[in-house]
Short mmCIF file of N, CA and C in Angstrom, two decimals:
data_model
loop_
_atom_site.label_atom_id
_atom_site.label_comp_id
_atom_site.label_asym_id
_atom_site.label_seq_id
_atom_site.Cartn_x
_atom_site.Cartn_y
_atom_site.Cartn_z
N MET A 26 49.50 5.34 28.67
CA MET A 26 50.14 6.54 27.50
C MET A 26 49.25 6.16 26.83
N GLY A 27 48.55 6.63 25.70
CA GLY A 27 48.10 6.31 24.65
C GLY A 27 48.90 6.16 23.21
N LEU A 28 48.23 5.35 22.17
CA LEU A 28 48.98 5.15 21.13
C LEU A 28 49.06 6.74 20.32
N PHE A 29 48.65 7.47 20.40
CA PHE A 29 48.12 9.08 19.49
C PHE A 29 49.02 9.46 20.72
N ASP A 30 49.33 9.37 21.84
CA ASP A 30 50.55 10.01 22.73
C ASP A 30 51.78 9.59 21.70
N GLN A 31 51.79 8.31 22.09
CA GLN A 31 53.46 7.25 21.60
C GLN A 31 53.66 7.82 20.00
N ILE A 32 52.99 8.25 19.42
CA ILE A 32 53.16 8.80 18.32
C ILE A 32 53.99 10.02 18.28
N LEU A 33 53.25 10.89 18.90
CA LEU A 33 54.38 12.08 18.93
C LEU A 33 55.50 12.22 19.88
N ASN A 34 54.79 11.31 20.89
CA ASN A 34 56.33 10.60 21.92
C ASN A 34 57.58 10.44 20.67
N ALA A 35 57.52 9.45 19.54
CA ALA A 35 58.02 9.01 18.75
C ALA A 35 58.47 10.24 17.68
N ILE A 36 57.92 11.31 17.21
CA ILE A 36 58.31 12.01 16.45
C ILE A 36 58.82 13.47 17.44
N ASP A 37 58.57 13.56 18.54
CA ASP A 37 60.03 14.07 18.97
C ASP A 37 61.24 13.62 19.79
N ASP A 38 61.39 12.05 19.01
CA ASP A 38 62.40 11.34 19.79
C ASP A 38 63.20 11.56 18.33
N PRO A 39 64.72 12.05 18.36
CA PRO A 39 65.32 11.70 17.02
C PRO A 39 66.19 10.16 17.35
N ASN A 40 65.73 9.49 18.44
CA ASN A 40 66.06 8.20 17.67
C ASN A 40 64.76 7.47 17.36
N GLN A 41 64.41 7.54 16.90
CA GLN A 41 62.82 6.59 16.79
C GLN A 41 62.77 7.72 15.72
N ALA A 42 61.67 6.72 14.61
CA ALA A 42 61.38 6.54 12.98
C ALA A 42 60.22 7.45 12.55
N ALA A 43 59.74 8.20 13.08
CA ALA A 43 58.72 8.96 13.23
C ALA A 43 58.97 10.44 12.33
N SER A 44 58.43 11.07 11.99
CA SER A 44 58.28 12.37 11.48
C SER A 44 57.58 12.88 10.98
N PRO A 45 57.52 14.17 11.13
CA PRO A 45 55.79 14.82 10.69
C PRO A 45 55.57 14.36 8.61
N GLY A 46 56.64 14.40 8.58
CA GLY A 46 56.68 13.91 6.92
C GLY A 46 55.87 12.39 6.74
N GLN A 47 56.98 11.55 7.51
CA GLN A 47 55.71 10.27 7.38
C GLN A 47 54.72 10.15 7.39
N MET A 48 54.12 10.73 8.82
CA MET A 48 53.08 11.04 8.98
C MET A 48 51.85 11.41 7.96
N SER A 49 52.38 12.93 7.36
CA SER A 49 51.68 13.56 6.48
C SER A 49 51.60 12.71 4.69
N GLY A 50 52.42 11.77 4.77
CA GLY A 50 52.85 10.55 3.77
C GLY A 50 51.55 9.38 4.07
N ILE A 51 51.07 8.97 4.85
CA ILE A 51 50.31 8.12 5.38
C ILE A 51 48.78 8.53 5.14
N PHE A 52 49.05 10.03 5.35
CA PHE A 52 47.72 11.07 5.26
C PHE A 52 47.33 11.21 3.59
N ASN A 53 48.21 10.91 3.05
CA ASN A 53 48.28 11.61 1.48
C ASN A 53 47.98 10.75 1.08
N THR A 54 48.38 9.21 1.29
CA THR A 54 47.92 8.41 0.42
C THR A 54 46.95 7.22 0.96
N VAL A 55 46.04 7.55 2.19
CA VAL A 55 44.73 7.37 2.15
C VAL A 55 44.25 8.66 1.36
N GLN A 56 44.42 9.61 1.50
CA GLN A 56 43.70 10.06 -0.09
C GLN A 56 43.89 10.05 -1.10
N GLN A 57 44.97 9.18 -1.63
CA GLN A 57 45.10 8.75 -2.79
C GLN A 57 44.27 7.78 -2.85
N VAL A 58 44.12 6.87 -2.12
CA VAL A 58 43.39 5.82 -2.35
C VAL A 58 42.17 5.82 -2.12
N SER A 59 41.75 7.05 -1.75
CA SER A 59 40.00 7.24 -1.46
C SER A 59 39.56 7.99 -3.24
N ASN A 60 40.37 8.71 -3.62
CA ASN A 60 40.61 9.35 -4.98
C ASN A 60 40.37 8.27 -6.15
N SER A 61 42.03 7.60 -6.03
CA SER A 61 41.83 6.68 -7.11
C SER A 61 40.65 5.63 -7.17
N TYR A 62 39.70 5.01 -6.24
CA TYR A 62 38.77 4.08 -5.87
C TYR A 62 37.66 4.93 -6.50
N GLY A 63 37.25 6.68 -6.12
CA GLY A 63 35.93 6.85 -5.86
C GLY A 63 35.83 7.30 -4.52
N ALA A 64 35.77 6.77 -3.29
CA ALA A 64 35.90 6.36 -2.68
C ALA A 64 35.85 7.97 -0.77
N ASP A 65 34.99 8.04 0.28
CA ASP A 65 34.95 8.75 0.55
C ASP A 65 36.46 8.66 1.44
N PRO A 66 36.95 9.16 1.73
CA PRO A 66 38.55 9.57 2.78
C PRO A 66 38.00 8.76 3.82
N SER A 67 36.87 9.28 4.53
CA SER A 67 36.36 8.88 6.12
C SER A 67 35.70 7.01 6.11
N SER A 68 35.39 7.13 4.74
CA SER A 68 35.12 5.52 4.39
C SER A 68 36.59 4.97 4.40
N VAL A 69 37.37 5.31 3.47
CA VAL A 69 38.45 4.87 3.74
C VAL A 69 39.27 4.58 4.82
N GLN A 70 39.53 5.78 5.96
CA GLN A 70 40.04 5.26 7.44
C GLN A 70 38.85 4.72 7.77
N SER A 71 38.13 4.59 7.78
CA SER A 71 37.44 3.74 8.36
C SER A 71 37.68 2.16 8.13
N ALA A 72 37.89 2.13 6.66
CA ALA A 72 38.27 0.75 6.45
C ALA A 72 40.27 0.56 7.16
N MET A 73 40.57 1.66 7.31
CA MET A 73 41.48 0.90 7.52
C MET A 73 41.57 0.98 9.21
N SER A 74 40.88 1.22 9.72
CA SER A 74 40.16 0.93 11.29
C SER A 74 40.32 0.00 11.34
N ILE A 75 39.45 -0.75 10.69
CA ILE A 75 38.99 -2.21 10.86
C ILE A 75 39.65 -3.46 10.52
N VAL A 76 40.74 -2.87 9.26
CA VAL A 76 41.96 -3.71 8.74
C VAL A 76 42.61 -4.07 10.01
N GLY A 77 43.20 -2.39 10.88
CA GLY A 77 43.90 -2.32 12.09
C GLY A 77 43.67 -3.11 12.51
N ASN A 78 42.46 -3.71 13.34
CA ASN A 78 42.07 -4.36 14.18
C ASN A 78 42.74 -5.90 14.30
N TYR A 79 42.22 -6.36 12.53
CA TYR A 79 42.71 -7.68 12.70
C TYR A 79 44.36 -7.72 12.36
N VAL A 80 44.45 -6.55 11.98
CA VAL A 80 46.62 -6.64 11.69
C VAL A 80 47.00 -6.76 13.88
N ARG A 81 45.96 -6.00 14.85
CA ARG A 81 46.24 -6.24 15.60
C ARG A 81 46.66 -7.52 16.09
N SER A 82 45.59 -8.29 15.97
CA SER A 82 45.30 -9.49 16.41
C SER A 82 46.23 -10.17 15.89
N ALA A 83 46.20 -10.10 14.95
CA ALA A 83 47.19 -10.64 14.14
C ALA A 83 48.88 -10.89 14.73
N LEU A 84 48.82 -9.80 15.05
CA LEU A 84 50.69 -9.50 15.70
C LEU A 84 50.76 -9.55 16.93
N GLN A 85 49.39 -9.57 17.28
CA GLN A 85 49.19 -10.10 19.03
C GLN A 85 49.70 -11.38 19.10
N GLN A 86 49.09 -12.84 18.21
CA GLN A 86 49.09 -13.91 18.03
C GLN A 86 50.95 -13.99 17.28
N LYS A 87 51.15 -13.44 16.66
CA LYS A 87 52.90 -13.50 16.20
C LYS A 87 53.38 -13.04 17.34
N GLN A 88 53.19 -11.84 18.34
CA GLN A 88 54.24 -11.85 19.46
C GLN A 88 54.06 -12.97 20.51
N ALA A 89 53.10 -13.53 20.60
CA ALA A 89 52.54 -14.80 21.74
C ALA A 89 53.18 -15.85 21.62
N THR A 90 53.47 -15.82 19.73
CA THR A 90 53.88 -17.57 19.61
C THR A 90 55.39 -17.81 19.18
N GLN A 91 55.83 -16.35 18.54
CA GLN A 91 57.31 -15.90 18.16
C GLN A 91 58.18 -15.07 19.12
N GLY A 92 57.38 -13.90 19.70
CA GLY A 92 57.65 -13.79 20.59
C GLY A 92 57.99 -11.64 20.08
N PRO A 93 58.10 -10.97 20.82
CA PRO A 93 57.73 -9.93 20.41
C PRO A 93 59.14 -8.88 19.27
N ASP A 94 60.18 -9.46 19.28
CA ASP A 94 61.17 -9.53 18.21
C ASP A 94 60.61 -9.66 17.13
N GLN A 95 59.80 -10.20 16.90
CA GLN A 95 59.53 -10.88 15.66
C GLN A 95 58.11 -10.41 15.00
N ALA A 96 57.00 -9.85 15.73
CA ALA A 96 56.41 -8.70 16.15
C ALA A 96 56.64 -7.60 15.44
N GLU A 97 57.90 -7.01 16.09
CA GLU A 97 58.57 -5.98 15.23
C GLU A 97 59.31 -5.79 13.73
N ALA A 98 60.10 -7.22 13.94
CA ALA A 98 60.39 -7.57 12.01
C ALA A 98 59.17 -7.54 10.83
N PHE A 99 58.12 -8.14 11.72
CA PHE A 99 57.18 -8.16 10.40
C PHE A 99 57.03 -6.39 10.65
N VAL A 100 56.79 -5.87 11.10
CA VAL A 100 56.13 -4.76 11.02
C VAL A 100 57.26 -3.45 10.17
N ASN A 101 58.58 -3.75 10.66
CA ASN A 101 59.80 -3.46 10.29
C ASN A 101 60.07 -3.81 8.37
N GLN A 102 60.08 -4.82 8.48
CA GLN A 102 60.20 -5.72 6.64
C GLN A 102 58.54 -4.88 5.99
N TYR A 103 57.71 -5.59 6.19
CA TYR A 103 56.09 -4.90 5.45
C TYR A 103 55.69 -3.54 5.60
N SER A 104 55.88 -2.62 6.47
CA SER A 104 55.52 -0.75 6.72
C SER A 104 55.91 -0.56 5.23
N GLY A 105 54.56 0.62 4.74
CA GLY A 105 55.27 1.40 3.58
C GLY A 105 53.96 1.99 2.87
N SER A 106 54.12 2.31 1.72
CA SER A 106 52.96 3.08 1.41
C SER A 106 52.70 2.71 0.02
N SER A 107 53.78 2.02 -0.66
CA SER A 107 53.31 1.46 -1.54
C SER A 107 52.27 -0.67 -1.34
N PRO A 108 51.66 -0.66 -2.81
CA PRO A 108 51.10 -1.84 -2.28
C PRO A 108 52.01 -3.43 -2.02
N ASN A 109 51.95 -3.78 -1.32
CA ASN A 109 52.45 -5.36 -0.80
C ASN A 109 51.45 -6.20 -0.76
N PRO A 110 51.25 -7.64 -2.03
CA PRO A 110 50.08 -8.31 -1.72
C PRO A 110 50.82 -9.37 -0.42
N GLN A 111 52.39 -8.96 -0.65
CA GLN A 111 53.02 -10.41 0.56
C GLN A 111 52.84 -10.01 2.02
N ALA A 112 52.39 -8.78 2.33
CA ALA A 112 52.39 -8.37 3.62
C ALA A 112 50.95 -9.12 3.69
N VAL A 113 50.05 -8.70 3.56
CA VAL A 113 48.73 -9.46 3.40
C VAL A 113 48.50 -10.69 3.36
N ASN A 114 49.33 -11.01 2.47
CA ASN A 114 49.51 -12.94 2.92
C ASN A 114 50.40 -13.53 3.70
N ALA A 115 51.30 -12.68 4.01
CA ALA A 115 52.19 -13.20 5.45
C ALA A 115 51.51 -13.08 6.85
N LEU A 116 50.14 -11.93 7.07
CA LEU A 116 49.69 -12.19 8.20
C LEU A 116 48.33 -12.92 7.89
N PHE A 117 47.82 -12.93 6.35
CA PHE A 117 46.64 -13.12 7.17
C PHE A 117 46.33 -14.68 5.90
N GLY A 118 45.29 -15.69 6.78
CA GLY A 118 44.99 -16.97 5.32
C GLY A 118 44.29 -16.20 4.35
N ALA A 119 43.57 -17.11 3.75
CA ALA A 119 42.39 -16.50 2.28
C ALA A 119 41.46 -16.51 3.24
N SER A 120 40.74 -17.26 4.27
CA SER A 120 39.77 -17.26 4.62
C SER A 120 39.83 -16.28 5.27
N GLN A 121 40.87 -15.34 5.95
CA GLN A 121 40.95 -14.48 6.90
C GLN A 121 41.07 -12.94 6.23
N VAL A 122 41.45 -12.81 4.83
CA VAL A 122 41.43 -12.15 4.12
C VAL A 122 39.85 -12.04 3.52
N GLN A 123 39.45 -13.19 3.12
CA GLN A 123 37.57 -12.97 3.14
C GLN A 123 36.68 -12.36 3.90
N GLN A 124 37.08 -12.79 5.15
CA GLN A 124 36.41 -12.51 6.55
C GLN A 124 36.68 -10.56 6.91
N ILE A 125 37.46 -10.40 6.22
CA ILE A 125 37.67 -9.41 7.00
C ILE A 125 37.30 -8.07 5.17
N VAL A 126 37.34 -8.76 4.40
CA VAL A 126 37.34 -7.80 3.11
C VAL A 126 35.18 -7.90 3.47
N GLN A 127 35.06 -8.72 3.99
CA GLN A 127 33.30 -8.99 3.99
C GLN A 127 33.11 -8.02 5.36
N ALA A 128 34.02 -8.28 6.50
CA ALA A 128 33.84 -7.00 7.52
C ALA A 128 33.50 -5.66 7.33
N VAL A 129 34.65 -5.16 6.68
CA VAL A 129 34.79 -3.95 6.35
C VAL A 129 33.76 -3.40 5.00
N SER A 130 32.81 -4.04 4.30
CA SER A 130 32.13 -4.22 3.18
C SER A 130 30.72 -3.37 3.95
N GLN A 131 30.45 -3.91 4.97
CA GLN A 131 29.37 -4.33 6.11
C GLN A 131 29.13 -2.72 6.54
N ARG A 132 30.61 -2.75 7.11
CA ARG A 132 30.73 -1.86 8.33
C ARG A 132 30.79 -0.03 7.08
N THR A 133 31.42 -0.36 6.16
CA THR A 133 31.51 0.64 5.19
C THR A 133 30.73 0.85 4.37
N GLY A 134 30.19 -0.10 3.68
CA GLY A 134 29.68 0.08 2.91
C GLY A 134 29.90 -0.02 0.99
N LEU A 135 31.40 -0.48 1.52
CA LEU A 135 32.25 -0.26 0.08
C LEU A 135 32.08 -1.45 -0.34
N ASN A 136 32.42 -1.91 -1.67
CA ASN A 136 32.26 -2.69 -2.43
C ASN A 136 33.56 -3.71 -1.80
N ALA A 137 32.83 -5.09 -1.92
CA ALA A 137 33.92 -6.16 -0.96
C ALA A 137 35.28 -6.21 -2.83
N GLY A 138 34.93 -5.90 -3.32
CA GLY A 138 35.91 -6.30 -5.03
C GLY A 138 36.48 -4.90 -4.70
N MET A 139 36.53 -3.61 -4.75
CA MET A 139 37.09 -2.51 -3.95
C MET A 139 37.69 -2.81 -2.98
N ILE A 140 37.71 -3.32 -1.79
CA ILE A 140 38.38 -3.37 0.02
C ILE A 140 38.97 -4.75 -0.83
N GLN A 141 38.98 -5.62 -1.77
CA GLN A 141 39.95 -6.79 -1.98
C GLN A 141 41.05 -5.93 -2.39
N GLN A 142 40.64 -5.00 -3.79
CA GLN A 142 41.79 -4.66 -4.20
C GLN A 142 42.95 -3.56 -2.84
N MET A 143 41.83 -2.42 -2.19
CA MET A 143 42.84 -1.77 -1.24
C MET A 143 43.49 -2.36 -0.36
N LEU A 144 43.45 -3.63 0.57
CA LEU A 144 44.21 -4.69 1.46
C LEU A 144 45.64 -4.34 1.13
N PRO A 145 45.61 -4.72 -0.32
CA PRO A 145 47.52 -4.48 -0.14
C PRO A 145 48.23 -3.33 0.32
N ILE A 146 46.86 -2.34 0.12
CA ILE A 146 48.12 -0.73 0.21
C ILE A 146 47.46 -1.04 2.05
N LEU A 147 46.35 -1.09 2.10
CA LEU A 147 45.80 -0.50 3.73
C LEU A 147 46.42 -1.49 4.38
N VAL A 148 47.16 -2.29 4.76
CA VAL A 148 47.66 -3.32 5.62
C VAL A 148 49.59 -2.69 5.57
N PRO A 149 50.12 -2.52 4.75
CA PRO A 149 51.18 -1.70 4.69
C PRO A 149 51.47 -0.62 5.49
N LEU A 150 50.06 0.45 4.70
CA LEU A 150 49.92 1.67 5.65
C LEU A 150 49.40 1.72 7.53
N VAL A 151 48.62 0.44 7.64
CA VAL A 151 48.89 -0.17 9.02
C VAL A 151 50.35 -0.01 9.73
N LEU A 152 50.93 -0.86 9.48
CA LEU A 152 52.22 -0.93 9.36
C LEU A 152 52.88 -0.01 9.63
N ASN A 153 52.67 0.97 8.82
CA ASN A 153 53.53 2.19 8.50
C ASN A 153 53.90 3.16 10.05
N PHE A 154 52.13 3.29 9.93
CA PHE A 154 51.95 3.88 10.86
C PHE A 154 52.45 3.17 12.30
N LEU A 155 52.65 2.12 12.71
CA LEU A 155 53.17 1.19 13.60
C LEU A 155 54.95 1.83 13.87
N HIS A 156 55.18 1.53 12.81
CA HIS A 156 56.46 1.79 12.43
C HIS A 156 57.13 3.25 12.77
N THR A 157 55.70 3.94 13.17
CA THR A 157 56.67 5.41 13.64
C THR A 157 57.43 5.06 14.62
N GLY A 158 57.20 4.03 15.77
CA GLY A 158 57.98 4.16 17.08
C GLY A 158 59.36 3.36 16.67
N SER A 159 59.39 2.38 15.22
CA SER A 159 61.12 2.21 15.66
C SER A 159 61.68 2.72 15.91
N HIS A 160 62.76 2.68 16.78
CA HIS A 160 64.54 3.11 17.12
C HIS A 160 65.36 3.30 15.27
N THR A 161 65.77 4.52 15.13
CA THR A 161 67.39 4.73 13.89
C THR A 161 67.57 3.78 13.87
N GLN A 162 68.03 3.36 15.23
CA GLN A 162 69.46 2.57 15.79
C GLN A 162 68.68 1.26 15.94
N SER A 163 69.63 -0.04 15.39
CA SER A 163 69.56 -1.45 15.88
C SER A 163 69.56 -1.38 17.58
N GLY A 164 69.30 -2.12 18.22
CA GLY A 164 69.37 -2.38 19.69
C GLY A 164 68.82 -1.60 20.60
N ARG A 165 68.04 -0.36 20.31
CA ARG A 165 68.16 0.58 20.92
C ARG A 165 66.59 0.57 21.79
N GLY A 166 66.25 -1.10 22.02
CA GLY A 166 64.42 -0.60 22.93
C GLY A 166 63.62 -1.42 21.93
N SER A 167 62.61 -1.95 22.13
CA SER A 167 61.04 -2.09 21.59
C SER A 167 60.50 -0.61 21.19
N ASN A 168 59.60 -1.00 20.16
CA ASN A 168 58.93 -0.15 18.94
C ASN A 168 57.43 0.60 20.66
N PRO A 169 57.66 1.71 21.65
CA PRO A 169 57.04 2.16 21.91
C PRO A 169 55.51 2.16 21.27
N VAL A 170 55.60 2.76 20.07
CA VAL A 170 53.92 2.87 19.24
C VAL A 170 53.40 1.41 18.75
N LEU A 171 54.23 0.37 19.10
CA LEU A 171 53.71 -0.84 18.23
C LEU A 171 53.35 -1.44 19.81
N SER A 172 54.35 -1.17 20.59
CA SER A 172 53.55 -1.83 22.02
C SER A 172 52.66 -1.17 22.56
N ALA A 173 52.42 -0.04 22.27
CA ALA A 173 50.59 0.15 22.78
C ALA A 173 49.92 -0.22 22.24
N PHE A 174 49.76 -0.40 20.74
CA PHE A 174 49.09 -0.70 19.53
C PHE A 174 49.01 -2.38 20.22
N LEU A 175 49.99 -3.02 20.64
CA LEU A 175 49.72 -4.53 20.63
C LEU A 175 48.91 -4.66 22.10
N ASP A 176 48.96 -3.69 23.67
CA ASP A 176 49.06 -3.60 24.81
C ASP A 176 46.72 -3.62 25.03
N ALA A 177 46.07 -4.72 24.88
CA ALA A 177 45.78 -4.40 24.97
C ALA A 177 45.14 -4.62 26.53
N ASP A 178 45.67 -4.78 27.43
CA ASP A 178 45.86 -5.17 28.49
C ASP A 178 45.03 -3.65 29.68
N ARG A 179 45.83 -2.69 28.76
CA ARG A 179 45.74 -1.48 29.85
C ARG A 179 44.13 -0.95 29.31
N ASP A 180 43.71 -0.68 27.97
CA ASP A 180 41.92 -0.36 28.20
C ASP A 180 41.18 -0.70 27.34
N GLY A 181 42.29 -1.75 26.24
CA GLY A 181 41.76 -2.66 25.52
C GLY A 181 41.08 -2.06 24.08
N ASP A 182 41.23 -0.31 23.74
CA ASP A 182 40.55 0.62 22.93
C ASP A 182 41.55 1.74 22.37
N VAL A 183 42.14 0.92 21.92
CA VAL A 183 43.34 1.37 20.68
C VAL A 183 42.87 1.50 19.41
N ASP A 184 42.26 2.50 18.66
CA ASP A 184 41.95 2.45 17.31
C ASP A 184 42.75 3.06 16.18
N ILE A 185 43.42 2.48 15.39
CA ILE A 185 43.69 3.26 14.48
C ILE A 185 43.39 4.24 13.78
N SER A 186 41.74 4.41 13.74
CA SER A 186 41.03 5.58 13.36
C SER A 186 41.37 6.29 14.20
N ASP A 187 40.94 7.00 15.30
CA ASP A 187 41.04 7.56 16.33
C ASP A 187 42.59 8.01 16.54
N ALA A 188 43.61 7.04 16.33
CA ALA A 188 45.17 8.35 16.34
C ALA A 188 45.15 8.68 15.12
N MET A 189 44.53 8.28 13.84
CA MET A 189 45.16 9.02 12.93
C MET A 189 44.25 10.26 12.63
N SER A 190 42.91 10.60 12.90
CA SER A 190 42.09 11.30 13.20
C SER A 190 42.85 12.84 14.07
N LEU A 191 43.12 11.79 15.46
CA LEU A 191 44.05 13.19 16.18
C LEU A 191 45.48 13.69 15.79
N ALA A 192 46.09 12.92 14.93
CA ALA A 192 47.73 13.26 14.04
C ALA A 192 47.13 13.70 12.97
N ALA A 193 46.06 13.57 12.48
CA ALA A 193 45.94 14.26 11.45
C ALA A 193 45.40 15.62 11.48
N ARG A 194 44.73 16.46 12.27
CA ARG A 194 44.23 17.31 12.90
C ARG A 194 45.34 17.59 13.78
N HIS A 195 46.73 17.09 14.27
CA HIS A 195 47.98 17.65 14.85
C HIS A 195 48.96 18.04 13.54
N PHE A 196 48.95 17.76 12.34
CA PHE A 196 49.88 17.83 11.56
C PHE A 196 49.46 18.26 9.98
N MET A 197 47.95 17.89 9.93
CA MET A 197 47.81 18.77 8.56
C MET A 197 46.96 20.49 9.22
N ARG A 198 47.45 21.07 9.96
CA ARG A 198 46.99 22.14 9.82
C ARG A 198 47.55 23.26 9.28
#
């Protein structure tokens, strides 16, 4: 089952944190970031997708070294729609941040300084997107959205941008 399907299932499951309002909040924040920086929304969405790939790698490493519960705890702690430099610092080292900024700049054409300023909002947004699968009551099982995102063994083609595009079409009718 793909990431988008997991998100839809999470929205339909009252025991999971996902809601249409949460999804709308994520999309509205992407739009606000676009407006604040005078950037095209599709460029910001692409930036979020690229950042999402780095988040996936970092969370996979966290899961491999500290266990799945720690990866899920990280998502729960740092997800949100407000800027949070601590989320960036807790997930990436300074040299990796520069690598991310450069990759996003090269692929989107956005200014590197702008991307550096966007990272503290993009990382929590990616984590918020993953948080949709969290259970509303503790001890109820693992987060299926996070599991689908981290499970590169199935098809290796989980992309935040694709899932967001599908979700936007579904929820912003």
